[in-house]
CSV table of C-alpha atoms in Angstrom, one decimal:
chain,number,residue,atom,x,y,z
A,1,UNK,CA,0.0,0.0,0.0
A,2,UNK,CA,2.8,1.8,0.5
A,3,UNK,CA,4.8,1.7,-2.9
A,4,UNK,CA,1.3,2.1,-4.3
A,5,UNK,CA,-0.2,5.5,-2.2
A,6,UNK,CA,3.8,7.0,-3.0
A,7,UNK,CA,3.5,6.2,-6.3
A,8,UNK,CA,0.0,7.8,-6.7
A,9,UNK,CA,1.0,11.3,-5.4
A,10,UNK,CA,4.1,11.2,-7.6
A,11,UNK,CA,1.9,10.7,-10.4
A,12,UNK,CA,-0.2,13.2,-9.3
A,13,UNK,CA,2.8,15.5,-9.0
A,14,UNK,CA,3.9,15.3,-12.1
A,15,UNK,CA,0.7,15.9,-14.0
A,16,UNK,CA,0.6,19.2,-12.1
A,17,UNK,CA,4.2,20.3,-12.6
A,18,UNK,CA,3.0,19.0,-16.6
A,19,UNK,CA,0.3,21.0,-16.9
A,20,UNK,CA,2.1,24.2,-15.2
A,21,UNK,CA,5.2,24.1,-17.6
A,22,UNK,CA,2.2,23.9,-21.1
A,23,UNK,CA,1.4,27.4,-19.0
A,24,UNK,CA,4.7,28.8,-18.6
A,25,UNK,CA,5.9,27.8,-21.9
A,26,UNK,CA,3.1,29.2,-23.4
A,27,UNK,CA,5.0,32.9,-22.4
A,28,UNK,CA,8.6,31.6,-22.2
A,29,UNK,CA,9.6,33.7,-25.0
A,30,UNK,CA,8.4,36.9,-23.2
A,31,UNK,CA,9.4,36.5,-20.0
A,32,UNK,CA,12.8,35.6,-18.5
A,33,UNK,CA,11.6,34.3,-15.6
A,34,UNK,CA,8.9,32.0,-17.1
A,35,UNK,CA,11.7,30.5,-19.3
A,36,UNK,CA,13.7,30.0,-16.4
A,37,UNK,CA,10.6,28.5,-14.4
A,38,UNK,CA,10.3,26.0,-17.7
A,39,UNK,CA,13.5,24.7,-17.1
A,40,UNK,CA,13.2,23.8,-13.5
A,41,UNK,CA,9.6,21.9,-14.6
A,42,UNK,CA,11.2,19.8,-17.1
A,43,UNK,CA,13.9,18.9,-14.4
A,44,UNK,CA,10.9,18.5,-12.2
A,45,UNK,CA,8.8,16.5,-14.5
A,46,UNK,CA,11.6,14.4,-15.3
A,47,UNK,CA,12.7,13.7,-11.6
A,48,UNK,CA,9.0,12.5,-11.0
A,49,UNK,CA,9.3,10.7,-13.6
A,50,UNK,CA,12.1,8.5,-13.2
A,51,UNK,CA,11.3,7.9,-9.5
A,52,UNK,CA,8.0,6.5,-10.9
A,53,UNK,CA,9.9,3.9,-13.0
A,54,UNK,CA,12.7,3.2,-11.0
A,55,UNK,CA,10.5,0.3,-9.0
A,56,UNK,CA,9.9,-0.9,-12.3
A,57,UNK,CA,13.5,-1.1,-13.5
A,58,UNK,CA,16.8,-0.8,-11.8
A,59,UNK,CA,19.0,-0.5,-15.1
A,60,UNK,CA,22.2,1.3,-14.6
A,61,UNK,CA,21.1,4.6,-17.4
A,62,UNK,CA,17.8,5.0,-15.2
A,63,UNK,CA,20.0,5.0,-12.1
A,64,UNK,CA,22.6,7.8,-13.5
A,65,UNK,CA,19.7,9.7,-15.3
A,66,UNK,CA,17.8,10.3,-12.0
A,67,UNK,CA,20.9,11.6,-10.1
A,68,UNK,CA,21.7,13.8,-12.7
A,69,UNK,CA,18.7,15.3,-13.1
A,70,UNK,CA,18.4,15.7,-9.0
A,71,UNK,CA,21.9,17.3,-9.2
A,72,UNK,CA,21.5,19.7,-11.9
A,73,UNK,CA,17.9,21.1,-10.1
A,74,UNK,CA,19.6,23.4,-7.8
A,75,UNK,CA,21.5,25.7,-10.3
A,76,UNK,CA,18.5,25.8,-12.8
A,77,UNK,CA,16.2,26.9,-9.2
A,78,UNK,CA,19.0,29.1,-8.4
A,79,UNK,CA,19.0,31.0,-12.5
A,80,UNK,CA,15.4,31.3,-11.8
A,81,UNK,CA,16.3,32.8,-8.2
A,82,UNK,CA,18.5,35.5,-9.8
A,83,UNK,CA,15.4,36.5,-12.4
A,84,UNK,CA,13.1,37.1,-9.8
A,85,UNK,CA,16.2,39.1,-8.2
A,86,UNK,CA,16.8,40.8,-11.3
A,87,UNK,CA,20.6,40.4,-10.5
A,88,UNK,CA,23.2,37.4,-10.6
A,89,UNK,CA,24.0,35.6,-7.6
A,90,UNK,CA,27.1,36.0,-5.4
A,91,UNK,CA,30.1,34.1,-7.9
A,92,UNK,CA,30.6,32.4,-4.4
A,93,UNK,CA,27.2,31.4,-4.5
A,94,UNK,CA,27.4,30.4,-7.9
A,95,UNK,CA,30.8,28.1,-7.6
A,96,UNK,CA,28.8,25.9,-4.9
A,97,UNK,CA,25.6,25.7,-7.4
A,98,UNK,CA,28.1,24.5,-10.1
A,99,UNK,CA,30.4,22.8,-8.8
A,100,UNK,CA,27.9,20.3,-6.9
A,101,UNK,CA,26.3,19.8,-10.1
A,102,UNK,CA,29.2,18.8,-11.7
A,103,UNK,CA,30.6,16.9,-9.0
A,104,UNK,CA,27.5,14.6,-8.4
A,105,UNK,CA,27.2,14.0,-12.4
A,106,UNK,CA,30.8,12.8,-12.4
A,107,UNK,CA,29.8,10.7,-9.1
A,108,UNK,CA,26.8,9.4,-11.0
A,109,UNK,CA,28.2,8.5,-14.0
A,110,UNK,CA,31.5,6.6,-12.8
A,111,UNK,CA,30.3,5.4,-9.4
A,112,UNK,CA,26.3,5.6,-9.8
A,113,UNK,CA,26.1,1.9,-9.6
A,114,UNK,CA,27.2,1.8,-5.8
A,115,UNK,CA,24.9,4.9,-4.8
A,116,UNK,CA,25.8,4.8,-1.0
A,117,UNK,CA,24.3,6.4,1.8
A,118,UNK,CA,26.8,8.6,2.2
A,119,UNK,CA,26.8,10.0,-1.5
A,120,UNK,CA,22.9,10.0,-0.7
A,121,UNK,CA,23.4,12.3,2.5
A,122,UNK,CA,26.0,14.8,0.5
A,123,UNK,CA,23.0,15.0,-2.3
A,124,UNK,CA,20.9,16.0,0.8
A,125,UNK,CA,23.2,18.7,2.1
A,126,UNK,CA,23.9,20.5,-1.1
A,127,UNK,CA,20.1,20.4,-2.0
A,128,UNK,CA,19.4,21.8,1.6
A,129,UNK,CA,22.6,24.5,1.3
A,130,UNK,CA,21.9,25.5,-2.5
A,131,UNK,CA,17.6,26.0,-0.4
A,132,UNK,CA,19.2,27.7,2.4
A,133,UNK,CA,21.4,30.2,0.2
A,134,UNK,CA,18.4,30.9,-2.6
A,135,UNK,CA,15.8,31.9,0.3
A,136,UNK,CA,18.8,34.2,1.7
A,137,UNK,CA,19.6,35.4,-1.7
A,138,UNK,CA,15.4,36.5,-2.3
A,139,UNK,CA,15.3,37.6,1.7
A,140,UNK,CA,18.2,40.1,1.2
A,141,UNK,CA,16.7,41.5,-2.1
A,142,UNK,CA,13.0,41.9,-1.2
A,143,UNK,CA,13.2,46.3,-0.8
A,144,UNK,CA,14.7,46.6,-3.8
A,145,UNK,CA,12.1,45.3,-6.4
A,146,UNK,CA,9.0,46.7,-7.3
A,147,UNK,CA,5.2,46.0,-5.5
A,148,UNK,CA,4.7,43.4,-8.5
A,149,UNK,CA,7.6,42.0,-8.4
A,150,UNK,CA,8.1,41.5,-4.6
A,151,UNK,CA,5.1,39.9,-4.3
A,152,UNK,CA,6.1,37.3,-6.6
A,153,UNK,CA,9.5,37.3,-4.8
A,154,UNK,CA,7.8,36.5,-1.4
A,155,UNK,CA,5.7,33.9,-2.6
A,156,UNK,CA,8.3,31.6,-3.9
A,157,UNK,CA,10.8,32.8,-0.8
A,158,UNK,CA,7.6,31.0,1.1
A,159,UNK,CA,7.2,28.3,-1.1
A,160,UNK,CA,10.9,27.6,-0.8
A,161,UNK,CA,11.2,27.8,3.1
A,162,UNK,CA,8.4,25.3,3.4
A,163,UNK,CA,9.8,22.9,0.2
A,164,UNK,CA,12.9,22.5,2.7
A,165,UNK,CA,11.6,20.2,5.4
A,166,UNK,CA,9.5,18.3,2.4
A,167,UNK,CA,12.8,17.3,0.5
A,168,UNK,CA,14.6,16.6,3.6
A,169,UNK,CA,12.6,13.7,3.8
A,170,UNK,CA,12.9,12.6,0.2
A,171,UNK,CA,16.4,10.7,0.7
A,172,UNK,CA,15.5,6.9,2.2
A,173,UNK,CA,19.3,6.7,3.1
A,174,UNK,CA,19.2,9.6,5.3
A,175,UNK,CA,15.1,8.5,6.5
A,176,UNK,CA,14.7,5.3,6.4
A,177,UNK,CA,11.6,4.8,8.3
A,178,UNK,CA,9.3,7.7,7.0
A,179,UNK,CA,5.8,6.1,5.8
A,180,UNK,CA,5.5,8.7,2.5
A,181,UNK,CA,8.3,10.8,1.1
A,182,UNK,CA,7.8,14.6,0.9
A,183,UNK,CA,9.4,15.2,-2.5
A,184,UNK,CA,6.2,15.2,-4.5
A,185,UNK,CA,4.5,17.7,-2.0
A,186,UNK,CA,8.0,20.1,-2.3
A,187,UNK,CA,7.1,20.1,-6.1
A,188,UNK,CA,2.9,20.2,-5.9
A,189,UNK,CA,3.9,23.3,-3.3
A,190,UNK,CA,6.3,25.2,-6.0
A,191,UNK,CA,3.7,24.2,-8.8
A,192,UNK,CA,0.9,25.7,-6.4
A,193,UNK,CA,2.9,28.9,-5.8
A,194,UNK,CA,3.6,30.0,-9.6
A,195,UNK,CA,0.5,28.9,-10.0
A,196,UNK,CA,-1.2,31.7,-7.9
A,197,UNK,CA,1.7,34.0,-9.2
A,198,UNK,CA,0.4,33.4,-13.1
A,199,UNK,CA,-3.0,33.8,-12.3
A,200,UNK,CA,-2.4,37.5,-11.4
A,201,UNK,CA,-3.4,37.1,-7.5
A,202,UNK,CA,-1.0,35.4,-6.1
A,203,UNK,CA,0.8,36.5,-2.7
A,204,UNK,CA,2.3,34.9,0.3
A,205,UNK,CA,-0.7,34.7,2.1
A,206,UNK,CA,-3.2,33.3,-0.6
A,207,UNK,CA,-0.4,30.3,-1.1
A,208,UNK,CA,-1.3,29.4,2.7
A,209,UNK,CA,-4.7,30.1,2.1
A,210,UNK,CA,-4.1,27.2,-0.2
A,211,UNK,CA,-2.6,25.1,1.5
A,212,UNK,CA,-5.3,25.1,3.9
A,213,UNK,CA,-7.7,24.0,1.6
A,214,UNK,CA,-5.7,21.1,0.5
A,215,UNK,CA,-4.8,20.3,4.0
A,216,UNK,CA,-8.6,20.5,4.8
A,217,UNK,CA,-8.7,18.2,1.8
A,218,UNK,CA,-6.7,15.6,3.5
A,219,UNK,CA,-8.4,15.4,6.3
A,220,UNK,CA,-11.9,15.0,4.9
A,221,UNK,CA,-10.3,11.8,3.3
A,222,UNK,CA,-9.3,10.8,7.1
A,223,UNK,CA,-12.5,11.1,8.1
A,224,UNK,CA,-14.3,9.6,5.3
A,225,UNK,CA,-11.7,6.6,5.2
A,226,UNK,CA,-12.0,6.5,9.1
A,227,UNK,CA,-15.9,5.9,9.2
A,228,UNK,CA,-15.4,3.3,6.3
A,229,UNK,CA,-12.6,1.7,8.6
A,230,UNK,CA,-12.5,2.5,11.9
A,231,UNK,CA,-9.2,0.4,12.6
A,232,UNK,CA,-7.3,1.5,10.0
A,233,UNK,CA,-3.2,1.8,10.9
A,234,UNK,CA,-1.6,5.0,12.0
A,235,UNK,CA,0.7,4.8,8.8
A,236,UNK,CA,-2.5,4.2,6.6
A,237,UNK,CA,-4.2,7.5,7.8
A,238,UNK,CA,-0.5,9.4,6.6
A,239,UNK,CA,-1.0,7.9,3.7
A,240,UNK,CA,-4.8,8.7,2.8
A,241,UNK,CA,-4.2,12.3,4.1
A,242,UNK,CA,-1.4,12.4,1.8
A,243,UNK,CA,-3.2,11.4,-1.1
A,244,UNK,CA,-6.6,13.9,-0.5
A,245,UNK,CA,-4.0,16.6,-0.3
A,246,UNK,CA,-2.0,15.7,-2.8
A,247,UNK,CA,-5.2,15.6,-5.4
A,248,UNK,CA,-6.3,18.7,-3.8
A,249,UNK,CA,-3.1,20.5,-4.5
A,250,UNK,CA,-3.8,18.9,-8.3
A,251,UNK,CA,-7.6,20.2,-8.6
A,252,UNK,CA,-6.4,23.8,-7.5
A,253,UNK,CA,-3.6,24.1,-9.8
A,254,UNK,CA,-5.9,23.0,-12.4
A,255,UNK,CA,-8.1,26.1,-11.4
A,256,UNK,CA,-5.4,28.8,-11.5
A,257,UNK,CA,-4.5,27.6,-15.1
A,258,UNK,CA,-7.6,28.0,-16.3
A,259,UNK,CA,-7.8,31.5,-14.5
A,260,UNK,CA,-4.5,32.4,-16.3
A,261,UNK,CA,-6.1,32.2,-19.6
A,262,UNK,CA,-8.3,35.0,-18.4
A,263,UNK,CA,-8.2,38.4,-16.8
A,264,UNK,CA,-6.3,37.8,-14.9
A,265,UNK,CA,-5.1,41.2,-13.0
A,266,UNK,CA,-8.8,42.4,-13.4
A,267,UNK,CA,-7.4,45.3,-15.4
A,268,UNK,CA,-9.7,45.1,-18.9
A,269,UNK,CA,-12.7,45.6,-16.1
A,270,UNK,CA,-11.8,48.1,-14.1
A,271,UNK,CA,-10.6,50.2,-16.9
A,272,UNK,CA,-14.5,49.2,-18.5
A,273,UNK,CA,-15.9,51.1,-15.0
A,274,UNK,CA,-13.7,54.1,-15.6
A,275,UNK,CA,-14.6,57.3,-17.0
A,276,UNK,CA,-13.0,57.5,-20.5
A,277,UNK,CA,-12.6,60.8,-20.8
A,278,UNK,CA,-10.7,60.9,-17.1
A,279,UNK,CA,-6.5,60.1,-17.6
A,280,UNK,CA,-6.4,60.3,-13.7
A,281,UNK,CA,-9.3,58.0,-13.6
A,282,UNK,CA,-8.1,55.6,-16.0
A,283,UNK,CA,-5.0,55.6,-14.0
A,284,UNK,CA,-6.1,55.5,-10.4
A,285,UNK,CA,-8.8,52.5,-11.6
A,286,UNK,CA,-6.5,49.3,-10.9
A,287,UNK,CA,-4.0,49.1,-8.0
A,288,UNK,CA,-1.2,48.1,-10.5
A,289,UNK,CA,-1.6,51.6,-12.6
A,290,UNK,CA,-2.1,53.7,-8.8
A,291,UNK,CA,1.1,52.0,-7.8
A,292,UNK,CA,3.2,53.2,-10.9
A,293,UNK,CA,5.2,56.4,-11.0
A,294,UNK,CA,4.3,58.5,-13.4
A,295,UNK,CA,8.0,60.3,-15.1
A,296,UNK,CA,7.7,63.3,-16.4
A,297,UNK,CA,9.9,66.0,-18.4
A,298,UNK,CA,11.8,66.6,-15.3
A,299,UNK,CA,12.5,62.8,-14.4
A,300,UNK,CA,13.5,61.7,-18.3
A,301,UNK,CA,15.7,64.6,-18.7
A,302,UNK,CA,18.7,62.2,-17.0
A,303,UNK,CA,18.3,59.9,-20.1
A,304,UNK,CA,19.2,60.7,-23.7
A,305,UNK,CA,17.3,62.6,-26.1
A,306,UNK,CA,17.4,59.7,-28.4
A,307,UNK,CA,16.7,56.6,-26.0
A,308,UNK,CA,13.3,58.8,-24.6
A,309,UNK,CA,12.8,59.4,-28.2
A,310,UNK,CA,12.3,55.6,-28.9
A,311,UNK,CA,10.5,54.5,-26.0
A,312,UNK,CA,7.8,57.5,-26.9
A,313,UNK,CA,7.9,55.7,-30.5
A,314,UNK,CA,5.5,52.4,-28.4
A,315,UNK,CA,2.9,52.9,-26.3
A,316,UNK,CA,4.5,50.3,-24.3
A,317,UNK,CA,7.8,49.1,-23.6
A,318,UNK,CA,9.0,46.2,-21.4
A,319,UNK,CA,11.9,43.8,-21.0
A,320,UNK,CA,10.5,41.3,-23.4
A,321,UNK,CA,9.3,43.9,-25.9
A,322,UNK,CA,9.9,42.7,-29.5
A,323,UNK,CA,12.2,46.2,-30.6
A,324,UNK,CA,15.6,45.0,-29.3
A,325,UNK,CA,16.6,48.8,-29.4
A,326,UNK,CA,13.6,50.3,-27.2
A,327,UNK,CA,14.7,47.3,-24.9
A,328,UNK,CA,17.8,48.5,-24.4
A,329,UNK,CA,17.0,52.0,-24.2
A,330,UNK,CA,14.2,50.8,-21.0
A,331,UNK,CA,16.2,48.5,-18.9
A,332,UNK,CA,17.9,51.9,-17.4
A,333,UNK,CA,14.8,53.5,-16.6
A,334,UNK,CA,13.1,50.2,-15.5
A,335,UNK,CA,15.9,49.1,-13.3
A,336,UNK,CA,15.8,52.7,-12.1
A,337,UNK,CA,12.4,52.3,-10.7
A,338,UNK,CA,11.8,48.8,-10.4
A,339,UNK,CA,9.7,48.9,-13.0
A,340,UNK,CA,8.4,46.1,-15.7
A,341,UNK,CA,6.8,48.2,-17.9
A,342,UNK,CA,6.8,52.0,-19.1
A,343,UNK,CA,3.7,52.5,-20.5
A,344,UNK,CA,3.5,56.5,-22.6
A,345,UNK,CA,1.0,58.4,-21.3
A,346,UNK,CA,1.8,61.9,-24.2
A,347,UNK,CA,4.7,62.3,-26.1
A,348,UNK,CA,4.6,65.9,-25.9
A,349,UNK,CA,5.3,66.7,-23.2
A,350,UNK,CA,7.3,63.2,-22.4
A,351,UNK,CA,5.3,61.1,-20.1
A,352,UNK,CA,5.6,57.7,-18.9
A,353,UNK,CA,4.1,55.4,-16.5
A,354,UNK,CA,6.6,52.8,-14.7
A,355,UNK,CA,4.8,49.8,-13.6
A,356,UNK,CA,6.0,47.2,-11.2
A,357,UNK,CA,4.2,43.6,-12.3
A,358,UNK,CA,4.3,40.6,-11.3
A,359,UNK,CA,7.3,38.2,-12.9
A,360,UNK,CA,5.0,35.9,-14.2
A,361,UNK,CA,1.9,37.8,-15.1
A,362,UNK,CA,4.4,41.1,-17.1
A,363,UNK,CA,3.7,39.3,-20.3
A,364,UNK,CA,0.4,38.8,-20.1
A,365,UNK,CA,-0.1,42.7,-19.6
A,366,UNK,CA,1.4,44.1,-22.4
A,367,UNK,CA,-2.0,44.0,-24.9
A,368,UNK,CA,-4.0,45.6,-21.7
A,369,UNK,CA,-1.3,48.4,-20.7
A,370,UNK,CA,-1.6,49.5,-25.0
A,371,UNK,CA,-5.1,49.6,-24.3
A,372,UNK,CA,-4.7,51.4,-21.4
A,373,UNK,CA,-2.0,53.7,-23.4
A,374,UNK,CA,-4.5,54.7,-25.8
A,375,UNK,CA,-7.1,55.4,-24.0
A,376,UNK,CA,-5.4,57.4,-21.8
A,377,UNK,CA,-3.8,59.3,-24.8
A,378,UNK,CA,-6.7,60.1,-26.4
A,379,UNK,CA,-8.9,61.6,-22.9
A,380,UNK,CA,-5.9,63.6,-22.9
């Protein structure tokens, strides 16, 4: 029952990191930090995936595949870590990230056939250090990214303090005796997080929010399977609340995709309740416009002529805009306000709008913030 409950939530696991990674793809080639999140999916997916065949088979390959893919996870968590930073990590930092991935791939491939415990337990510390130094690395940088932006920040720093006890249980060498491992919950909690962050609402506390649901989850299946069997084992209880949760977690991750293809910052409707003919109206409609600063002659006279020239030529311009020029000639300005976005509110006199979005919904914005840009313009 066991092997079988374990082998159910990894499955379930993996369909919800699948069908999180069709959603991030889907804007991978607009935003950084949803490419990056792809990556660390596919290692995800493919970790699941191998620890649900490895019962099946013990060949060598599958063996050496599944520690490489567990120690190359860490340095593509720790790239996505320095996009939702917006800066590179410590080279300190980034010698420890590389050089255990290296070092347990050339473990895995010479001595992978006589995985000891202790190569187990030094996986299990440089997971847990490369953990520990990514939720330092997002702690330290919180007050210097934008509303949007640290809000997306302290969601994963959450998700990643609670993934830390989950995966210290995922190594049988160091645990032998626990009834469920918590490695598919650490990944159904990092799928649950972006989840809420590409849906446009998510926030530290909405993740627990949750996680109380799917906890709730569990227990209903306690009860239920309690009433059907009143003496069921203490180590079949773990494993029925482990799968309600984990199906939970699924069901709710399912929802926040299909938000995602929506509305999903509410903007389109609250600029439909604005007076059109009102530019401070328009603005002051949705939080994420109030919360942007609005640069005027007097702040773009620091950057050339020509570079405010061609960010007046779009009505908006972002990181992942498709005019590699107004790109570069935003990234100042946008790392200058921790913004995402400029969005022109008149080109004579020069004025912009710096919005701080979320990391995962900025792509999704760019059609509304034009809208928004027009209309504004023509009230004007």
């Amino acid at each position: 029952m066991i092997l079988s409950v374990a082998a159910i939530v990894s499955a379930i696991a993996l369909l919800a990191v699948l069908v999180a990674r069709r959603g991030a793809a889907a804007i991978a080639d607009r935003s950084p930090v949803a490419a990056r999140l792809r990556t660390v999916y596919t290692l995800v997916a493919a970790l699941l995936a191998l620890r649900l065949i490895a019962p099946l088979a013990t060949a060598t390959p599958l063996v050496i595949a599944l520690m490489l893919v567990a120690a190359w996870l860490p340095m593509a968590a720790l790239r996505l870590v320095e996009e939702l930073r917006r800066r590179h990590a410590p080279p300190l930092v980034k010698m420890v990230a590389l050089g255990g991935a290296v070092g347990f791939s050339a473990l895995a491939v010479t001595l992978g056939i006589v995985w000891s415990a202790a190569a187990a337990l030094a996986l299990a510390l440089y997971q847990l250090t490369m953990l520990a130094l990514m939720v330092a690395l997002l702690a330290r940088s919180r007050g210097e990214l934008g509303r949007g932006e640290r809000r997306t920040a302290d969601t994963f720093l959450l998700a990643l303090l609670l993934t830390i006890p989950l995966a210290a249980t995922d190594f049988a060498a160091v645990l032998p005796d626990m009834p469920i491992r918590g490695g598919a919950f650490a990944a159904l909690l990092l799928v649950l997080a972006t989840a809420r962050l590409a849906a446009g609402d998510g926030s530290p506390w909405r993740l627990v929010a949750d996680l109380l649901v799917a906890a709730g989850a569990g227990g209903v299946s306690v009860i239920i399977a309690l009433a059907a069997q009143p003496t069921l084992p203490g180590d079949a209880v773990i494993l029925v609340a482990a799968g309600g949760t984990a199906l939970a977690c699924l069901l709710l991750i399912v929802a926040r995709s299909k938000a995602g293809d929506d509305d999903a910052t509410g903007l389109v409707a609250a600029l439909a309740r604005a007076p059109a003919h009102d530019p401070h109206a328009l603005i002051a409609a949705h939080p994420l416009l109030a919360s942007g600063r609005v640069l005027g002659p007097a702040e773009l006279r620091a950057y050339p002529e020509a570079s405010i020239a061609r960010l007046l030529d779009h009505p908006v311009v972002s990181t992942s805009s498709d005019d590699s020029e107004a790109r570069d000639a935003a990234r100042e300005v946008l790392d200058a306000y921790a913004a995402t976005h400029l969005v022109r509110l008149s080109r004579t006199p020069p004025q912009l709008l710096a919005v701080a979005a979320g990391s995962l919904t900025a792509p999704a914005l760019d059609d509304e913030l034009v809208l928004v840009a027009r209309l504004i313009e023509r009230s004007a």
